[in-house]
């Protein structure tokens, strides 16, 4: 038991709302306190720079405690909190950093407000949207909100605040925990990473990464992986799973966290996210759609990581926001997701977690989100302003600095309500959203025993409040519950189906286990000789979990790094699986598991087949490997992998042996150095396969699984082909002012959309992938269900949200209870005194216009009305059974002009609007029980046929001209064409 009375709430010390405690805070523009009478417009004006960004971390090796003593020397610093031990990495950034800091100091000295104003781009500031919409308007949530309202009406102010605020980093068992209300039996919630497994937990599964899931293009597998993930979370006592990720979407090919999402297209991302969410929440676990929004690179996402005053601003135009970046979040809301995580970066010069337009206007009003918005860890940069802007829960609770126990909410939020800075009905809505989400997934039926693992130690017994410098209470913290079940089978299926065969000349694949495909031996009457090359074919020398959060590239690459990674329970290396797969009586196997060949050439020259493994790694920006700090430096194969392939190709069988290349990668890579070498016969993009890596690649190499993966991104012939706006911003610009500015100038034209618009030939296009069989499409049929009409139906009104009394309690009721035992640095909702609680009535807030595009989950329900259906037949014309991905692309009317303004509307050449993976048997005719041919049907919705009209602030369907309907196997292989 923790050292406090069970009926009392657990939380940290009181301090003024407007006073961060960091000694080293840089000067900033005016801060608003709980006693401020500033208008909402003032808050919106100044809040983007109200506080400096601080370093976040959900436990790296440097956070508090080393889990295992498997890393030495430099890693010995792990006992020191990460925020204190982290040093700026020398290199190309040193000179600009000194210059930038000096310039910043001068600017600040000259006047912070002036510097801020001149640094913001014209029309770059996000518009205000107030007040925050109340949850409970969606009939699908009606019962949950009724139950939540009954509970919240019984809560005191401090109990409500307790639910909205995290307890502080490492103060409980999970990476995030909010407060409980024990007297009403509402439990403390455990929030835990992440998108591919349960971080910092034992006996769990390391699933394939999101990018691998996207590469399957298999909706059922997306769902099954989500369901297995959710089941493990529930078995470990996790209430809120911090995934799936659909931001970053993949605007920047070298973006460090692209691998956490599902691919570089909003529809692919949205469908994969929705299927994942359904699977997770069917297991009674709350899913989190993240990161909302525009967090497309790791450089400068947080200020303190990079030694600058403020985080990067992603400057996104309204149409691109809706048609690209918000699209998968809309699909997630429609799927019923109960939590959304706001991101670190600024959007249009306002921090995402205090951006009222994004949170109140787009997410809660337009998209009809009924759940709660949580901050990324230390992404909250203000107190009052973030509450008014729509943030519902702050994580991990600490304020502007890591592990300082000094929250921007907690006691400060209590004070802000009492003095009138934050209306009580805003806090009521925050709490109701959290409690309703708890009911919505059925967690009121849980036993509420809490998590059965600790994020901070692997020992059975450990500290109950690891982050507290004063509290040493211990107890059983790890119960070693095995949650894995048979989930390794799902891992293997996803990893195999997420492997993309991009080259297979002379049908060198699939391999024969006997070596020679005809079953005979070579003229030498010796065994068939195979050699496996490359570090990526072996396990890491120092253990599969030797680096914190997988932040190194040693051995086979099965995951990117960062908070989205997990410890592997085991990892099947490709070399061992390949060795086991070949028939040893007929095949002689050897290996050279390094990326540089030996001087003795026999090992490569005396081979019939050479299999080369290479990779490219990236991750989250708080960690680095070599000179890669989050975002990749380029799209090249890493660790001299290109040279290894070329050397092997030159020497394999003295230039006559066949070479197969396997690439494990976090995203798109450049293959040009070896792709056209004549004896490089086959290339597989195996993405990030998870713990069953070796088994999965063997399944594909030997034909146990017919490859059906398709690229979830474009592979270019050169990096520049992605366009001038596709580069990571590695250095601030002189014109940036106090925050790096990243203008999303390309608008809608990312990945294949850019290639199509500029008519650039890729090496391998989006959606491309080969099979061991062949498929043919025929019989395109387009059927109208409704005619064209420009706008969706009028926004429905929905149901009335819960209401509560607005009377404020006596401030004395919010004081710490007498003889309350405080845990050091633990964050509490109680006040130390009633100072600063004098009530001042706030100014009336005009209601921002409600969006006509809203009115239901994911937006106006009419946006999801099926307007037409498209069907086609797919036939397997090859020798073996297999699955293919049939893809639907829409082309908007050419030369279309807005009928009201006469202005031309720009459209991409084509956009993905649907896909289906179908398994088709070979060798049977269409009348043989359907074998050999399958029918694929797509429902095309109003939203699919509409564009976002910035002036109308609504989705508009062109009613003049013809839509192009294309069905095929990739974005550039579209044999069936029609019009509507």
PDB file of C-alpha atoms in Angstrom, residues 775-776 874-877 919-926 928-934:
ATOM      1  CA  UNK A 775      -3.450 -12.137 -62.146  1.00  0.00           C
ATOM      2  CA  UNK A 776      -5.757 -10.502 -64.649  1.00  0.00           C
ATOM      3  CA  UNK A 874      -9.826 -10.882 -60.836  1.00  0.00           C
ATOM      4  CA  UNK A 875      -8.507 -14.132 -62.278  1.00  0.00           C
ATOM      5  CA  UNK A 876      -5.461 -16.144 -61.274  1.00  0.00           C
ATOM      6  CA  UNK A 877      -3.877 -17.050 -64.614  1.00  0.00           C
ATOM      7  CA  UNK A 919      -7.091 -14.913 -52.457  1.00  0.00           C
ATOM      8  CA  UNK A 920      -7.615 -16.643 -55.789  1.00  0.00           C
ATOM      9  CA  UNK A 921      -6.978 -20.285 -56.469  1.00  0.00           C
ATOM     10  CA  UNK A 922      -5.114 -21.394 -59.558  1.00  0.00           C
ATOM     11  CA  UNK A 923      -5.903 -24.170 -62.005  1.00  0.00           C
ATOM     12  CA  UNK A 924      -9.702 -23.982 -61.827  1.00  0.00           C
ATOM     13  CA  UNK A 925     -12.101 -22.348 -64.214  1.00  0.00           C
ATOM     14  CA  UNK A 926     -14.691 -19.805 -63.214  1.00  0.00           C
ATOM     15  CA  UNK A 928     -15.524 -24.678 -60.708  1.00  0.00           C
ATOM     16  CA  UNK A 929     -16.932 -23.429 -57.405  1.00  0.00           C
ATOM     17  CA  UNK A 930     -15.550 -19.980 -58.072  1.00  0.00           C
ATOM     18  CA  UNK A 931     -11.979 -21.171 -58.207  1.00  0.00           C
ATOM     19  CA  UNK A 932      -9.643 -19.130 -60.373  1.00  0.00           C
ATOM     20  CA  UNK A 933     -11.792 -15.993 -60.344  1.00  0.00           C
ATOM     21  CA  UNK A 934     -13.143 -13.689 -57.652  1.00  0.00           C
TER      22      UNK A 934
END
